[in-house]
Amino acid sequence: MFYIGYEKIDETKARVTLIHHFPSELDQEMLDRGLLTETVPEPQTPTGKLARQYVNPKTKEMWYEYVDDVPSPLEDRLKKVESDTSENKQANLDTQEAVLQLYEMVAGPATK
C-alpha cells in the first residue's frame, strides 16, 4: 500500500508530490490530504526527457507526462566554466608559442 500526496491542478488531474511507502506511519490528517493505492507505475522515460507523475484524485489512476530535460542553471554554468577553461588553455599555449617565436627572432636560432 502506498500513500500519494499531490497538488491539485483541476478536478481530474493532480501532480504527485509525495509517495510514502509506509502509510501506516502517517496520522489521519495527513492521510486525508492524499490517497491510498496498491500500486505505483514505473516511468518509461525516453532519452532526453523527464517524467512527471500525475494522478486523478477521483479514480486514483496514475500516469506520467514526459517533458524535455532542460539543464539546470547550475549545469549551464558548469558547462560554461569548462568551455572557458579550455579556451584559456588554448590561449595560453598560443601565447607561449608566440613568445618562443619572438625569442628566436631576437636571439637567433639556438646553436650547439
C-alpha positions as a printed NumPy array, in Angstrom:
array([[  0.   ,   0.   ,   0.   ],
       [  1.25 ,   3.487,  -0.879],
       [  0.196,   6.944,   0.242],
       [  0.142,   9.501,  -2.591],
       [  0.412,  13.19 ,  -1.774],
       [ -0.473,  15.587,  -4.567],
       [ -1.071,  19.177,  -5.676],
       [ -4.449,  19.527,  -7.333],
       [ -4.439,  21.051, -10.833],
       [ -8.146,  20.507, -11.523],
       [-10.858,  18.023, -10.566],
       [ -9.343,  15.153, -12.569],
       [ -5.622,  15.952, -12.571],
       [ -3.102,  16.442,  -9.772],
       [  0.7  ,  16.42 ,  -9.731],
       [  2.177,  13.736,  -7.457],
       [  4.428,  15.392,  -4.875],
       [  4.962,  12.534,  -2.425],
       [  4.924,   8.754,  -2.417],
       [  5.083,   7.277,   1.071],
       [  5.788,   3.541,   1.306],
       [  4.594,   3.148,   4.9  ],
       [  1.212,   4.908,   5.147],
       [  0.506,   3.181,   8.465],
       [  3.072,   5.554,   9.984],
       [  1.094,   8.647,   8.927],
       [ -1.524,  10.412,  11.018],
       [ -5.138,  10.711,   9.897],
       [ -4.794,  14.398,   8.999],
       [ -2.046,  13.569,   6.503],
       [ -3.965,  10.61 ,   5.102],
       [ -6.984,  12.848,   4.497],
       [ -4.911,  15.159,   2.256],
       [ -3.874,  12.395,  -0.167],
       [ -4.962,   8.961,  -1.281],
       [ -4.007,   5.32 ,  -0.817],
       [ -3.241,   2.972,  -3.683],
       [ -1.998,  -0.586,  -4.097],
       [  0.447,   0.086,  -6.939],
       [  2.574,   2.875,  -8.363],
       [  3.542,   2.574, -12.043],
       [  7.171,   2.905, -13.087],
       [  8.029,   5.589, -15.638],
       [  9.196,   4.629, -19.138],
       [ 11.333,   7.74 , -19.555],
       [ 12.583,   8.38 , -23.103],
       [ 16.131,   9.697, -23.508],
       [ 16.349,  13.451, -23.013],
       [ 13.036,  13.645, -21.147],
       [ 11.94 ,  13.976, -17.531],
       [  8.962,  12.064, -16.144],
       [  6.318,  13.969, -14.21 ],
       [  3.813,  11.842, -12.355],
       [  0.117,  12.698, -12.176],
       [ -2.933,  11.178, -10.556],
       [ -6.67 ,  11.52 , -10.99 ],
       [ -7.819,  12.138,  -7.388],
       [-11.277,  10.741,  -8.126],
       [-10.309,   7.461,  -9.853],
       [ -6.764,   7.03 ,  -8.43 ],
       [ -5.484,   6.454, -11.982],
       [ -1.785,   7.389, -12.257],
       [  0.223,   8.283, -15.337],
       [  3.375,  10.083, -16.436],
       [  3.832,  13.002, -18.754],
       [  7.259,  13.481, -20.292],
       [  8.869,  16.883, -20.731],
       [ 12.162,  17.964, -22.277],
       [ 15.105,  17.649, -19.916],
       [ 16.155,  21.28 , -19.572],
       [ 19.578,  21.69 , -17.979],
       [ 19.543,  23.433, -14.65 ],
       [ 21.227,  26.821, -14.343],
       [ 23.998,  25.111, -12.361],
       [ 24.662,  22.671, -15.229],
       [ 24.735,  25.579, -17.685],
       [ 27.265,  27.449, -15.54 ],
       [ 29.431,  24.349, -15.178],
       [ 29.5  ,  23.823, -18.955],
       [ 30.449,  27.487, -19.445],
       [ 33.29 ,  27.202, -16.922],
       [ 34.569,  24.065, -18.671],
       [ 34.403,  25.811, -22.045],
       [ 36.147,  28.942, -20.731],
       [ 38.873,  26.813, -19.129],
       [ 39.515,  25.024, -22.405],
       [ 39.668,  28.343, -24.299],
       [ 42.08 ,  29.774, -21.71 ],
       [ 44.379,  26.767, -22.016],
       [ 44.495,  27.18 , -25.791],
       [ 45.131,  30.927, -25.498],
       [ 47.988,  30.211, -23.054],
       [ 49.572,  27.743, -25.499],
       [ 49.23 ,  30.262, -28.336],
       [ 50.91 ,  32.938, -26.189],
       [ 53.777,  30.618, -25.287],
       [ 54.314,  29.78 , -28.965],
       [ 54.343,  33.484, -29.898],
       [ 56.869,  34.271, -27.137],
       [ 59.11 ,  31.434, -28.329],
       [ 58.969,  32.694, -31.926],
       [ 59.763,  36.253, -30.787],
       [ 62.69 ,  34.999, -28.707],
       [ 64.078,  33.09 , -31.687],
       [ 63.737,  36.192, -33.894],
       [ 65.61 ,  38.379, -31.397],
       [ 68.236,  35.911, -30.161],
       [ 68.661,  33.963, -33.366],
       [ 68.394,  30.215, -33.695],
       [ 69.901,  28.14 , -30.954],
       [ 73.395,  26.805, -31.791],
       [ 75.24 ,  23.867, -30.378]])
